[in-house]
Amino acid sequence: NAALLPVRNWRRADHLRTNVRGTENVLAAAVAAGVRRIVHVSSVSAYAGRAPIPVSEDHPLLGEDAGRLTPAYGLSKALAERRAWQLAREHRLALTTLRPCLIYGAWDTNFMPIFVALAKLPIAVMPACTWLPMVYAGDVAEAVALALEKPVAIGRAYNVAGEDMSVWRFFRAWREAGGRSARLGLPVPFPYRRYYDTTRARTELGWRSRPVDEALRETLALDPRPWRR
């Protein structure tokens, strides 16, 4: 998983090279070293087209026939996951795939800096009707550990998503946790909703996401930087 890499300025070829070829290289190294148990971190961005809410693991992934307007990140994660399953069949690897949504937490270089920059404006304008699926980095790590421990996870894919939550709710939780923010927050209507079904992870792995308030307090404790008031 290369989630620590900043990807905002990447081109399509950068995503494909890192995610698809990177997956091939890691699995080739695992095969050479005799490692059979693999947890591949994919993404909910790999799902194809419009999907019902909530989106389950049975929804199809993007394929090579996806149009040029398809986001490069999602396409690269889908192709990487498809390649991982192909290599697992060829080399008899015990593979599990995790599909996390937008990850937040300490030391994040992608989402959190953008969110904090918006939150600390003189007036923080936040979408009130936008429901973005988010999950705490610590909860993703817990999902990886559980997948490795549970034999039932072999050959399975799992959505890894936090509570169904609006961006405005996340902003309020950030303020209450002590995060740096404007004195005045202004909710604006911007309707959008996406939600992912985590029933499989909860029932088969015993996985649970922690409350956002707890996760943000831990984020600030681990990585205060200039994020506190």
Coordinates of C-alpha atoms in Angstrom, one line a residue:
N1 CA 0.0 0.0 0.0
A2 CA 1.4 3.4 -1.1
A3 CA -1.1 5.6 0.8
L4 CA 1.7 7.8 2.2
L5 CA 2.5 9.1 -1.3
P6 CA 1.0 12.5 -2.2
V7 CA -0.9 12.0 -5.4
R8 CA -2.7 15.3 -6.1
N9 CA -0.5 16.2 -9.1
W10 CA -0.1 12.7 -10.5
R11 CA -0.9 11.9 -14.1
R12 CA -2.8 8.8 -15.3
A13 CA 0.4 6.9 -16.1
D14 CA 1.8 7.7 -12.6
H15 CA -1.3 6.0 -10.9
L16 CA -1.1 3.0 -13.2
R17 CA 2.6 2.5 -12.8
T18 CA 2.5 2.8 -9.0
N19 CA -0.6 0.8 -8.3
V20 CA -0.6 -1.9 -11.0
R21 CA 3.1 -2.5 -11.5
G22 CA 3.7 -1.9 -7.8
T23 CA 1.2 -4.7 -6.9
E24 CA 2.8 -7.0 -9.4
N25 CA 6.3 -6.3 -8.0
V26 CA 5.2 -6.9 -4.4
L27 CA 3.4 -10.1 -5.1
A28 CA 6.4 -11.3 -7.2
A29 CA 8.7 -10.7 -4.3
A30 CA 6.3 -12.5 -2.0
V31 CA 6.2 -15.5 -4.3
A32 CA 10.0 -15.5 -4.5
A33 CA 10.3 -15.4 -0.7
G34 CA 7.7 -18.1 -0.1
V35 CA 5.1 -15.8 1.4
R36 CA 1.6 -17.1 0.7
R37 CA -0.6 -14.9 3.0
I38 CA -1.3 -11.5 1.4
V39 CA -3.7 -8.6 2.3
H40 CA -4.0 -6.3 -0.7
V41 CA -5.3 -2.7 0.1
S42 CA -7.5 -1.6 -2.8
S43 CA -10.1 1.2 -2.6
V44 CA -13.8 1.8 -2.9
S45 CA -12.8 4.0 -5.8
A46 CA -12.3 0.8 -7.8
Y47 CA -16.1 0.3 -8.1
A48 CA -17.6 0.9 -11.5
G49 CA -20.2 3.5 -12.4
R50 CA -23.3 4.3 -10.5
A51 CA -24.0 1.9 -7.6
P52 CA -26.9 1.4 -5.3
I53 CA -26.6 2.8 -1.7
P54 CA -25.1 1.2 0.3
V55 CA -22.5 -0.2 -2.1
S56 CA -21.6 -3.9 -1.4
E57 CA -18.5 -5.9 -2.3
D58 CA -20.5 -7.6 -5.0
H59 CA -20.7 -4.5 -7.1
P60 CA -18.5 -4.8 -10.2
L61 CA -15.1 -3.1 -10.4
L62 CA -13.8 -0.8 -13.2
G63 CA -12.2 -2.6 -16.1
E64 CA -9.7 -1.8 -18.8
D65 CA -12.6 -0.7 -21.1
A66 CA -13.3 2.3 -18.7
G67 CA -13.5 5.6 -20.6
R68 CA -10.9 8.3 -20.6
L69 CA -12.9 10.4 -18.2
T70 CA -12.7 7.7 -15.5
P71 CA -10.6 8.9 -12.6
A72 CA -7.1 7.5 -12.9
Y73 CA -6.8 6.6 -9.2
G74 CA -9.9 4.5 -9.2
L75 CA -9.1 2.8 -12.4
S76 CA -5.5 2.0 -11.3
K77 CA -6.8 0.5 -8.0
A78 CA -9.4 -1.6 -9.8
L79 CA -6.8 -3.0 -12.3
A80 CA -4.3 -3.6 -9.5
E81 CA -6.9 -5.6 -7.5
R82 CA -7.9 -7.6 -10.6
R83 CA -4.2 -8.3 -11.2
A84 CA -3.7 -9.3 -7.5
W85 CA -6.5 -11.9 -7.8
Q86 CA -5.1 -13.2 -11.0
L87 CA -1.6 -13.7 -9.5
A88 CA -3.2 -15.3 -6.4
R89 CA -4.9 -17.9 -8.6
E90 CA -1.7 -18.5 -10.6
H91 CA 0.5 -18.9 -7.5
R92 CA -2.0 -20.3 -5.0
L93 CA -1.7 -17.3 -2.7
A94 CA -4.0 -16.8 0.2
L95 CA -5.3 -13.4 -0.7
T96 CA -7.6 -10.9 1.0
T97 CA -8.6 -7.6 -0.5
L98 CA -9.6 -4.6 1.6
R99 CA -11.4 -1.6 0.0
P100 CA -11.2 1.4 2.3
C101 CA -12.9 4.7 1.6
L102 CA -11.3 8.2 2.1
I103 CA -8.7 7.7 4.9
Y104 CA -8.0 10.4 7.5
G105 CA -5.7 10.5 10.4
A106 CA -2.2 11.5 11.6
W107 CA 0.5 12.3 9.1
D108 CA -1.9 12.2 6.2
T109 CA -0.6 14.3 3.2
N110 CA -3.7 14.2 1.0
F111 CA -7.1 14.8 2.6
M112 CA -6.3 16.3 6.1
P113 CA -4.2 19.3 4.9
I114 CA -7.0 20.3 2.5
F115 CA -9.6 20.0 5.1
V116 CA -7.6 21.9 7.7
A117 CA -6.9 24.7 5.2
L118 CA -10.7 25.1 4.6
A119 CA -11.5 24.7 8.3
K120 CA -9.3 27.6 9.5
L121 CA -10.5 30.2 7.0
P122 CA -12.1 33.3 8.6
I123 CA -15.4 31.7 7.8
A124 CA -15.3 28.0 7.3
V125 CA -17.8 27.2 4.5
M126 CA -18.6 23.5 4.7
P127 CA -21.1 21.4 2.7
A128 CA -23.9 20.4 4.9
C129 CA -25.6 17.8 2.7
T130 CA -22.5 16.1 1.4
W131 CA -22.0 12.7 2.8
L132 CA -18.5 11.4 2.1
P133 CA -17.4 8.0 3.2
M134 CA -14.4 8.4 5.5
V135 CA -12.5 6.0 7.7
Y136 CA -9.8 6.5 10.3
A137 CA -6.3 5.2 9.4
G138 CA -6.1 3.3 12.7
D139 CA -9.3 1.4 11.8
V140 CA -7.8 0.4 8.4
A141 CA -4.8 -0.9 10.2
E142 CA -7.0 -2.9 12.5
A143 CA -8.9 -4.4 9.5
V144 CA -5.6 -5.5 8.0
A145 CA -4.6 -7.2 11.2
L146 CA -8.0 -9.0 11.5
A147 CA -7.9 -10.1 7.9
L148 CA -4.5 -11.7 8.5
E149 CA -5.8 -13.5 11.7
K150 CA -9.0 -14.8 10.3
P151 CA -8.9 -17.8 7.9
V152 CA -12.4 -16.9 6.7
A153 CA -11.0 -13.8 5.1
I154 CA -9.0 -15.8 2.6
G155 CA -10.4 -15.3 -0.9
R156 CA -12.7 -12.5 0.3
A157 CA -13.0 -8.7 -0.3
Y158 CA -14.1 -6.3 2.3
N159 CA -15.4 -2.7 2.4
V160 CA -13.7 -0.7 5.1
A161 CA -15.7 2.5 5.9
G162 CA -16.5 4.5 8.9
E163 CA -19.9 5.8 10.1
D164 CA -22.3 7.3 7.7
M165 CA -21.4 11.0 8.2
S166 CA -21.7 14.4 6.5
V167 CA -18.7 16.7 5.9
W168 CA -20.4 19.2 8.3
R169 CA -20.6 16.6 11.0
F170 CA -16.9 15.8 10.5
F171 CA -16.1 19.6 10.8
R172 CA -18.1 19.9 14.0
A173 CA -16.3 16.8 15.5
W174 CA -12.9 18.4 14.4
R175 CA -13.7 21.6 16.3
E176 CA -14.9 19.7 19.4
A177 CA -11.7 17.6 19.4
G178 CA -9.6 20.8 19.6
G179 CA -8.7 21.1 15.9
R180 CA -7.8 24.4 14.5
S181 CA -10.8 26.0 12.8
A182 CA -12.6 29.3 12.2
R183 CA -14.7 30.9 14.9
L184 CA -17.7 30.7 12.5
G185 CA -18.7 27.7 10.4
L186 CA -21.2 28.2 7.6
P187 CA -23.1 25.1 6.4
V188 CA -24.1 25.3 2.7
P189 CA -26.3 22.9 0.8
F190 CA -24.4 20.6 -1.6
P191 CA -26.3 17.4 -2.0
Y192 CA -24.2 14.3 -2.5
R193 CA -24.2 10.9 -0.8
R194 CA -22.2 7.8 -1.0
Y195 CA -22.1 5.0 1.5
Y196 CA -20.5 1.5 1.6
D197 CA -21.9 -1.6 3.2
T198 CA -19.5 -3.0 5.9
T199 CA -21.7 -5.8 7.0
R200 CA -19.2 -8.4 5.7
A201 CA -16.3 -7.0 7.6
R202 CA -18.3 -6.6 10.8
T203 CA -19.7 -10.1 10.7
E204 CA -16.8 -12.1 9.3
L205 CA -13.9 -10.2 10.8
G206 CA -15.4 -8.7 13.9
W207 CA -14.3 -5.3 12.7
R208 CA -15.7 -2.0 13.9
S209 CA -14.9 1.6 13.1
R210 CA -14.4 3.8 16.1
P211 CA -16.5 7.0 16.6
V212 CA -15.2 10.0 14.7
D213 CA -14.8 12.1 17.9
E214 CA -12.4 9.5 19.4
A215 CA -10.5 9.1 16.1
L216 CA -10.0 12.9 15.7
R217 CA -8.8 13.2 19.3
E218 CA -6.2 10.5 18.7
T219 CA -5.2 12.2 15.4
L220 CA -4.5 15.4 17.2
A221 CA -2.6 13.6 20.0
L222 CA -0.4 11.7 17.6
D223 CA 0.2 14.6 15.1
P224 CA -0.5 18.0 16.5
R225 CA 1.6 20.0 13.9
P226 CA -0.2 23.4 13.3
W227 CA -3.6 21.7 13.5
R228 CA -4.6 22.8 17.0
R229 CA -6.2 26.1 17.8

